[in-house]
Amino acid sequence: MEDVRVRFAPSPTGYLHIGGARTALFNYYFAKKNNGKFILRIEDTDTERLKEDSVSQIISSMKWLGMDWDEGPEVGGDYGPYFQSERRELYTKEIMRLVEEGKAYYCFCTEEDIQKEREEQKKKKLPFRYSGKCSHLSKEEVEKNLKEGKPYVIRIKIPKEGTTEVEDLIRGKVSVDNTQLDDYIIMKSNGMPTYNLACVVDDHMMKINYVIRAEEHLSNTPKQIHIYRALGYEIPQFAHISMILAPDRSKLSKRHGATSVEEFRERGYLKEAIVNYLTLLGWSPGEDEEIFSVEDTLAKFSLDKVSKTAAIYDVDKLTWMNGQYLRELDLDYIVRESIPYFIERGLIEEAEIEEKYDYIKRVVEAVREKVKLLPEIAEASTYFFKDIEEYDEKGVKKRFKKEGVVELLKKGKETLENAPAFDVETVEKEYRDLIDRLGIKGGDIIHPTRLALSGKTVGPGLFDIISILGRKECIKRIDKAIEYIENMNE
């Protein structure tokens, strides 16, 4: 295979959408798998739709996901600049070459002229196609219009016979009848190139030989092939990835929840889970595997395993996957990712992190088994850092109102006071011995003790909670629960 060069070319009109992130990932995988180059290019010629912080957010999201580009913004390269807004002279030069060679022409039609043509074709029940009448203007007429300062666009000439074929690496051969295309605009009236022209010039100049992009661009590909041919460029290999649809098979939008990488990051999803999930949207390793790393993907990635059918976006599946990663990834990594949420909830202060790190680590290890998002780790850890302000209402009715519960709590307290050590194993043994001596079910004392120590009815194992809180705090909380129960029963 020739030296692979692929690109991801987002428009900075918003944050990095999950669809864009998936496209970037597939380009990244293809480049790495084939020892090629992954290029990032910012297509910022649509000045009306640009958002000020989009570029920085796109770059930040890509870095966070681990997609390092070989050429592009902040990295440089031999084929820059990598912002289309800085490449305008290149586009103008190539557009003018097309005009000089008779492959493109000035169009002086006004909005009113175009609207009139549109209405006439509508009456004939025809889809709108520009008539091409300005292509018949003489050289003198063109020069006269230019001299008078008439506004214009530049259009490319499209042959009216035959078909244009796209050899797609995912979809196979796609044919478009040239009568479906008109002489479309390649330079707008403000002098800026259109997407199709700038994209082709950039891909050629940057030596892109594989264009892997979303299915929505498939309709642009025949148009771009005409530009490639008109400019005498070599046509790259194309691969169009299936769309991502909402669970109801409609187009994915804000109403379906978070749709940008930044939103997922802020909500406490791990990058590993997002990358894993996006990889499965339209690609399969060919087995029933669902949890796998980037290294696993690279070992198996190929475009022939990319699905032609639409991928269904399911945030519940992503959330489940995130929970798997929270449990399985390195504990210190999860602790570092969790700490900002501990600070946000007021459980610790920045200055305390180093001093309390080992304690925080024990807490995270205990609670991460039953949560799915990073903020939930902090939420589930509250009682390890703050005194209990209230007990679970249903738990109180079921556990604290049970006959003899105070005596059981007192027995448990006495056991903790006399425990020879306070590690999980020792505490559990002492409690199990107590249960045997009393001849009761384990739940009779374990459930009310959990409620007394945490205020909750669910969470980590009781003996983990006891060991982490420590002897003094456990005794204090059991005393508080006993007092609460006795006051409640008065």
XYZ file of C-alpha atoms in Angstrom:
490
model
C 0.000 0.000 0.000
C 1.223 3.508 -0.833
C 2.068 5.856 2.024
C -1.308 6.539 3.607
C -2.310 10.142 4.250
C -5.746 10.811 5.718
C -7.316 13.890 7.216
C -10.036 15.011 9.569
C -11.352 18.397 8.483
C -13.989 19.822 10.852
C -15.765 23.142 10.382
C -15.534 25.237 13.578
C -19.261 25.972 13.744
C -19.688 24.210 17.084
C -18.033 21.777 19.467
C -16.787 18.357 18.360
C -19.917 16.287 17.717
C -19.803 12.564 18.438
C -20.332 11.927 14.717
C -17.271 14.035 13.937
C -15.296 12.334 16.695
C -16.206 8.922 15.235
C -15.050 10.066 11.770
C -11.792 11.364 13.250
C -11.269 8.078 15.087
C -11.731 5.970 11.961
C -9.210 8.166 10.111
C -6.820 7.898 13.057
C -7.151 4.095 13.169
C -6.644 3.765 9.413
C -3.507 5.923 9.506
C -1.980 4.138 12.489
C -2.879 0.688 11.167
C -1.101 1.461 7.879
C 1.844 3.430 9.337
C 0.456 6.518 7.625
C -0.100 10.152 8.549
C -3.170 11.623 10.231
C -3.705 15.295 9.357
C -5.996 17.795 11.095
C -7.300 20.644 8.920
C -9.713 23.348 10.045
C -12.246 24.273 7.367
C -13.127 27.784 8.483
C -14.248 29.436 5.248
C -17.923 29.586 6.257
C -17.443 32.887 8.082
C -21.151 33.396 8.831
C -21.428 30.207 10.898
C -18.099 30.272 12.725
C -18.149 30.166 16.530
C -15.363 31.899 18.390
C -14.202 29.097 20.687
C -14.937 26.161 18.378
C -11.387 25.624 17.175
C -9.944 25.489 20.684
C -12.739 23.150 21.809
C -12.282 20.810 18.822
C -8.534 20.658 19.436
C -9.038 20.167 23.178
C -11.579 17.348 22.637
C -9.364 15.543 20.144
C -6.363 15.743 22.449
C -8.448 14.508 25.357
C -9.631 11.502 23.327
C -6.007 10.687 22.538
C -6.055 11.454 18.817
C -2.683 13.069 18.217
C -2.321 14.356 14.664
C 0.900 14.172 12.683
C 0.316 17.478 10.866
C -1.991 20.377 11.554
C -2.629 23.202 14.039
C -0.103 23.397 16.917
C 2.013 20.744 15.152
C 2.781 22.239 11.752
C 3.927 20.246 8.746
C 5.158 20.544 5.184
C 1.763 21.247 3.614
C 0.355 24.068 5.724
C -1.171 26.357 6.590
C -3.788 24.024 8.071
C -6.557 26.613 8.372
C -8.519 27.176 5.159
C -8.890 30.868 5.983
C -5.125 31.169 5.520
C -5.121 29.378 2.149
C -7.337 31.741 0.160
C -4.650 32.653 -2.382
C -4.234 28.985 -3.310
C -7.956 28.621 -4.021
C -8.137 31.857 -6.015
C -5.162 30.813 -8.146
C -6.723 27.432 -8.993
C -10.160 28.940 -9.640
C -8.680 31.498 -12.014
C -6.800 28.709 -13.771
C -10.096 26.929 -14.360
C -11.605 30.135 -15.771
C -8.620 30.696 -18.077
C -8.826 27.105 -19.307
C -12.547 27.484 -20.059
C -13.548 24.960 -17.379
C -15.263 27.550 -15.165
C -16.974 30.870 -15.795
C -18.202 34.085 -14.227
C -21.903 34.102 -13.390
C -23.538 37.524 -12.984
C -27.063 36.231 -12.329
C -28.803 38.049 -9.501
C -30.862 36.457 -6.748
C -33.942 37.524 -8.709
C -32.628 35.794 -11.861
C -32.018 32.578 -9.961
C -35.417 32.742 -8.264
C -37.114 33.210 -11.643
C -35.377 30.099 -13.011
C -36.335 28.196 -9.887
C -40.026 29.087 -10.266
C -40.062 28.201 -13.971
C -38.602 24.776 -13.272
C -40.970 24.284 -10.367
C -43.939 24.842 -12.711
C -42.533 22.054 -14.902
C -42.172 19.893 -11.770
C -38.424 19.722 -12.253
C -35.745 19.905 -9.526
C -33.815 23.152 -9.707
C -30.745 23.141 -11.934
C -29.020 26.363 -12.920
C -29.504 26.882 -16.658
C -25.859 27.768 -17.306
C -26.788 30.831 -19.359
C -23.779 32.858 -18.149
C -21.477 30.216 -19.633
C -22.485 31.603 -23.054
C -21.365 35.174 -22.338
C -18.670 36.429 -24.671
C -15.283 37.500 -23.391
C -16.239 41.123 -24.094
C -19.495 40.826 -22.129
C -17.646 39.337 -19.169
C -14.998 42.084 -19.210
C -17.700 44.760 -19.472
C -19.587 43.336 -16.460
C -16.393 43.102 -14.432
C -15.430 46.665 -15.344
C -18.863 47.879 -14.234
C -18.351 46.147 -10.896
C -21.268 43.757 -11.231
C -21.358 41.172 -8.445
C -20.522 37.657 -9.575
C -19.868 34.100 -8.535
C -17.768 31.569 -10.412
C -19.274 28.274 -11.552
C -17.629 25.111 -12.850
C -18.789 23.587 -16.131
C -20.297 20.131 -15.771
C -20.759 17.810 -18.757
C -24.442 17.227 -19.496
C -23.977 13.678 -20.740
C -22.746 10.485 -19.123
C -22.353 9.474 -15.488
C -19.875 10.095 -12.702
C -18.800 7.034 -10.769
C -17.487 6.888 -7.210
C -15.520 3.802 -6.223
C -16.274 3.737 -2.529
C -14.240 1.443 -0.259
C -17.272 0.833 1.970
C -20.255 1.136 -0.380
C -18.791 -0.133 -3.632
C -19.589 1.611 -6.910
C -21.936 4.610 -6.728
C -23.069 6.150 -10.039
C -24.622 9.586 -10.543
C -26.111 10.759 -13.819
C -24.501 14.060 -14.792
C -27.926 15.503 -15.618
C -28.519 15.553 -11.838
C -25.705 18.053 -11.440
C -25.682 21.671 -12.537
C -22.845 24.142 -12.981
C -22.435 24.669 -9.265
C -20.653 27.579 -7.620
C -16.959 27.194 -6.751
C -16.354 30.818 -5.678
C -18.922 32.836 -3.751
C -19.679 36.508 -4.343
C -17.474 37.457 -1.360
C -14.482 35.854 -3.059
C -14.404 32.849 -0.738
C -14.249 29.354 -2.237
C -17.127 26.952 -1.688
C -16.624 23.814 0.381
C -16.280 21.497 -2.615
C -13.553 23.553 -4.282
C -11.489 24.273 -1.141
C -11.764 20.665 0.002
C -10.418 19.311 -3.300
C -7.556 21.803 -3.532
C -6.520 21.145 0.055
C -6.711 17.368 -0.238
C -4.549 17.515 -3.372
C -2.026 19.998 -1.986
C -1.769 18.051 1.283
C -1.329 14.775 -0.658
C -4.394 13.165 0.931
C -4.914 9.831 -0.809
C -7.708 8.346 1.329
C -10.774 10.451 2.128
C -12.696 8.791 4.967
C -15.723 10.832 5.949
C -19.402 10.756 6.870
C -22.088 9.421 4.539
C -23.650 12.879 4.304
C -20.716 13.893 2.087
C -21.388 11.145 -0.460
C -23.574 13.538 -2.475
C -20.624 15.955 -2.676
C -18.229 13.346 -4.002
C -19.361 13.342 -7.684
C -19.113 17.150 -7.669
C -15.623 16.957 -6.233
C -14.561 14.337 -8.773
C -15.407 16.850 -11.523
C -13.162 19.414 -9.823
C -10.350 16.877 -9.482
C -10.585 16.122 -13.193
C -10.871 19.769 -14.233
C -7.754 20.659 -12.242
C -5.870 17.584 -13.439
C -5.493 16.173 -9.932
C -5.229 12.499 -9.041
C -8.482 11.301 -7.450
C -8.097 9.809 -3.950
C -9.793 6.688 -2.594
C -13.116 7.480 -0.935
C -14.808 5.753 2.016
C -18.107 7.029 3.411
C -19.042 5.966 6.945
C -22.691 5.323 7.806
C -24.772 7.887 9.648
C -25.363 7.865 13.396
C -29.087 7.886 14.153
C -31.049 8.377 17.365
C -32.786 5.342 18.952
C -35.994 6.289 17.073
C -33.927 6.273 13.846
C -34.318 10.028 13.414
C -31.405 12.374 12.861
C -29.380 12.793 16.044
C -30.014 16.150 17.724
C -29.886 17.933 21.073
C -33.280 16.518 22.043
C -31.637 13.103 22.310
C -29.272 14.308 25.046
C -25.595 15.175 24.949
C -24.154 15.095 21.447
C -20.727 16.727 21.783
C -17.578 15.226 23.221
C -17.236 18.197 25.570
C -20.707 17.575 27.026
C -19.886 13.941 27.742
C -16.602 14.961 29.319
C -18.341 17.474 31.585
C -20.916 14.857 32.629
C -18.177 12.571 33.883
C -17.637 10.047 31.113
C -14.177 8.594 30.688
C -12.394 9.096 27.385
C -11.675 5.360 27.195
C -15.399 4.568 27.294
C -16.261 7.216 24.693
C -13.561 5.993 22.303
C -14.632 2.374 22.787
C -18.297 3.232 22.258
C -17.719 5.399 19.173
C -15.561 2.673 17.657
C -18.509 0.271 17.867
C -20.802 2.743 16.063
C -20.446 1.322 12.598
C -17.458 -0.985 13.062
C -17.154 -4.421 14.576
C -14.101 -6.549 15.337
C -16.109 -9.502 14.052
C -16.719 -11.041 17.469
C -19.023 -10.375 20.401
C -16.445 -8.210 22.173
C -17.728 -4.925 23.530
C -14.934 -3.727 25.795
C -11.602 -3.237 24.071
C -8.730 -0.756 23.958
C -7.333 1.359 21.129
C -4.484 -1.151 20.846
C -7.016 -3.969 20.411
C -8.812 -1.957 17.722
C -5.619 -1.183 15.808
C -4.768 -4.869 15.690
C -8.045 -5.611 13.892
C -9.145 -2.393 12.177
C -9.976 -2.396 8.488
C -12.491 -0.516 6.373
C -14.098 -3.741 5.115
C -15.474 -4.242 8.636
C -17.213 -0.855 8.590
C -20.986 -1.255 8.294
C -22.985 0.218 5.418
C -26.085 0.550 7.593
C -26.777 3.396 9.998
C -25.433 3.092 13.539
C -27.892 3.618 16.392
C -26.786 5.959 19.162
C -27.634 4.628 22.613
C -26.463 6.714 25.561
C -27.544 3.982 27.992
C -25.066 1.614 26.359
C -22.321 4.251 26.656
C -23.182 4.789 30.332
C -23.045 1.041 31.012
C -19.684 0.888 29.252
C -18.412 3.808 31.331
C -19.284 1.883 34.492
C -17.218 -1.054 33.238
C -14.219 1.201 32.718
C -14.654 2.858 36.119
C -14.262 -0.566 37.721
C -11.509 -1.946 35.530
C -9.071 0.911 34.910
C -6.092 1.703 37.128
C -7.327 2.915 40.520
C -4.967 5.893 40.743
C -6.171 7.078 37.322
C -9.812 6.902 38.436
C -8.920 8.738 41.651
C -7.280 11.579 39.695
C -10.294 11.815 37.387
C -12.676 11.820 40.378
C -10.951 14.429 42.552
C -12.380 17.501 40.717
C -15.883 16.227 41.547
C -14.921 15.765 45.215
C -13.750 19.390 45.272
C -16.899 20.540 43.444
C -19.110 18.899 46.088
C -17.096 20.475 48.894
C -15.863 17.115 50.215
C -12.209 18.126 50.063
C -10.223 21.230 49.278
C -7.448 21.539 46.727
C -4.850 21.962 49.452
C -5.897 18.698 51.139
C -5.471 16.378 48.157
C -1.933 15.243 48.914
C -2.548 14.815 52.629
C -5.807 12.872 52.160
C -4.874 11.040 48.963
C -4.598 7.563 50.498
C -7.954 7.991 52.242
C -9.594 9.235 49.022
C -8.117 6.269 47.175
C -9.639 3.795 49.637
C -13.010 5.503 49.319
C -12.944 5.489 45.504
C -11.935 1.834 45.456
C -14.925 1.003 47.685
C -17.613 2.994 45.846
C -16.584 2.629 42.197
C -18.072 -0.865 41.967
C -21.649 0.399 41.844
C -21.480 3.704 39.953
C -21.384 4.543 36.248
C -20.183 8.164 36.045
C -17.397 10.124 37.723
C -19.728 12.576 39.560
C -21.509 9.551 41.042
C -18.261 8.514 42.727
C -18.207 11.779 44.652
C -21.936 11.575 45.330
C -21.607 8.026 46.688
C -18.661 9.097 48.870
C -20.299 11.974 50.739
C -20.700 10.183 54.090
C -16.989 9.307 54.156
C -16.186 13.012 54.385
C -19.201 14.588 56.094
C -21.310 13.649 59.063
C -24.710 12.160 58.314
C -27.458 14.782 58.256
C -30.355 12.441 57.547
C -31.115 8.748 57.156
C -32.808 7.159 54.168
C -36.554 7.392 54.871
C -37.455 3.896 53.662
C -34.424 2.525 55.467
C -35.583 4.070 58.744
C -39.012 2.426 58.434
C -37.572 -0.947 57.496
C -34.426 -1.093 59.656
C -34.549 1.416 62.545
C -38.166 0.689 63.534
C -37.525 -3.017 63.829
C -37.851 -4.429 67.348
C -34.539 -4.988 69.143
C -32.486 -2.934 66.682
C -30.985 -0.708 69.404
C -29.641 -3.726 71.281
C -28.117 -5.103 68.082
C -26.442 -1.783 67.312
C -25.042 -1.679 70.860
C -23.653 -5.194 70.414
C -22.098 -4.131 67.125
C -20.586 -1.051 68.737
C -19.106 -3.148 71.520
C -17.607 -5.508 68.923
C -15.960 -2.593 67.113
C -14.634 -1.146 70.360
C -12.926 -4.438 71.184
C -11.808 -5.474 67.692
C -8.057 -6.314 67.818
C -7.504 -4.589 64.447
C -9.608 -2.516 62.100
C -8.869 -3.960 58.676
C -11.703 -5.399 56.583
C -10.890 -9.052 57.297
C -10.652 -8.644 61.086
C -13.807 -6.563 61.387
C -15.778 -8.987 59.245
C -14.602 -11.964 61.313
C -15.597 -10.204 64.562
C -19.065 -9.422 63.174
C -19.567 -12.951 61.810
C -18.638 -14.369 65.212
C -21.131 -12.003 66.847
C -23.864 -13.092 64.433
C -23.164 -16.751 65.262
C -23.207 -16.115 69.018
C -26.515 -14.228 68.787
C -28.030 -16.821 66.463
C -29.448 -14.169 64.120
C -29.444 -13.640 60.364
C -26.528 -11.524 59.141
C -28.873 -8.949 57.635
C -30.507 -8.287 61.034
C -27.404 -6.430 62.196
C -25.616 -5.623 58.916
C -28.475 -3.569 57.391
C -29.136 -1.274 60.378
C -25.393 -0.841 60.937
C -24.956 0.225 57.295
C -27.780 2.759 57.704
C -26.244 4.040 60.940
C -22.804 4.535 59.384
C -23.750 5.836 55.931
C -27.334 7.056 56.149
C -28.004 4.840 53.115
C -29.336 1.350 52.465
C -27.026 0.587 49.518
C -23.363 1.121 48.811
C -20.038 -0.617 49.287
C -19.654 -3.643 51.536
C -20.349 -2.830 55.191
C -16.928 -3.996 56.333
C -15.220 -1.775 53.767
C -17.209 1.169 55.132
C -16.279 0.308 58.721
C -12.599 -0.104 57.938
C -12.393 3.168 55.972
C -14.283 5.284 58.529
C -12.164 3.980 61.400
C -12.982 2.924 64.936
C -13.637 6.349 66.475
C -15.948 7.585 63.697
C -17.911 4.328 63.564
C -18.590 4.356 67.298
C -19.629 8.007 67.146
C -22.082 7.330 64.299
C -23.583 4.258 65.914
C -24.159 6.284 69.120
C -25.845 8.969 67.029
C -28.105 6.390 65.344
C -29.044 4.843 68.687
C -29.997 8.253 70.050
C -32.011 8.959 66.873
C -33.923 5.667 67.199
C -34.618 6.150 70.905
C -35.918 9.701 70.339
C -38.029 8.421 67.458
C -39.644 5.777 69.667
C -40.499 8.103 72.525
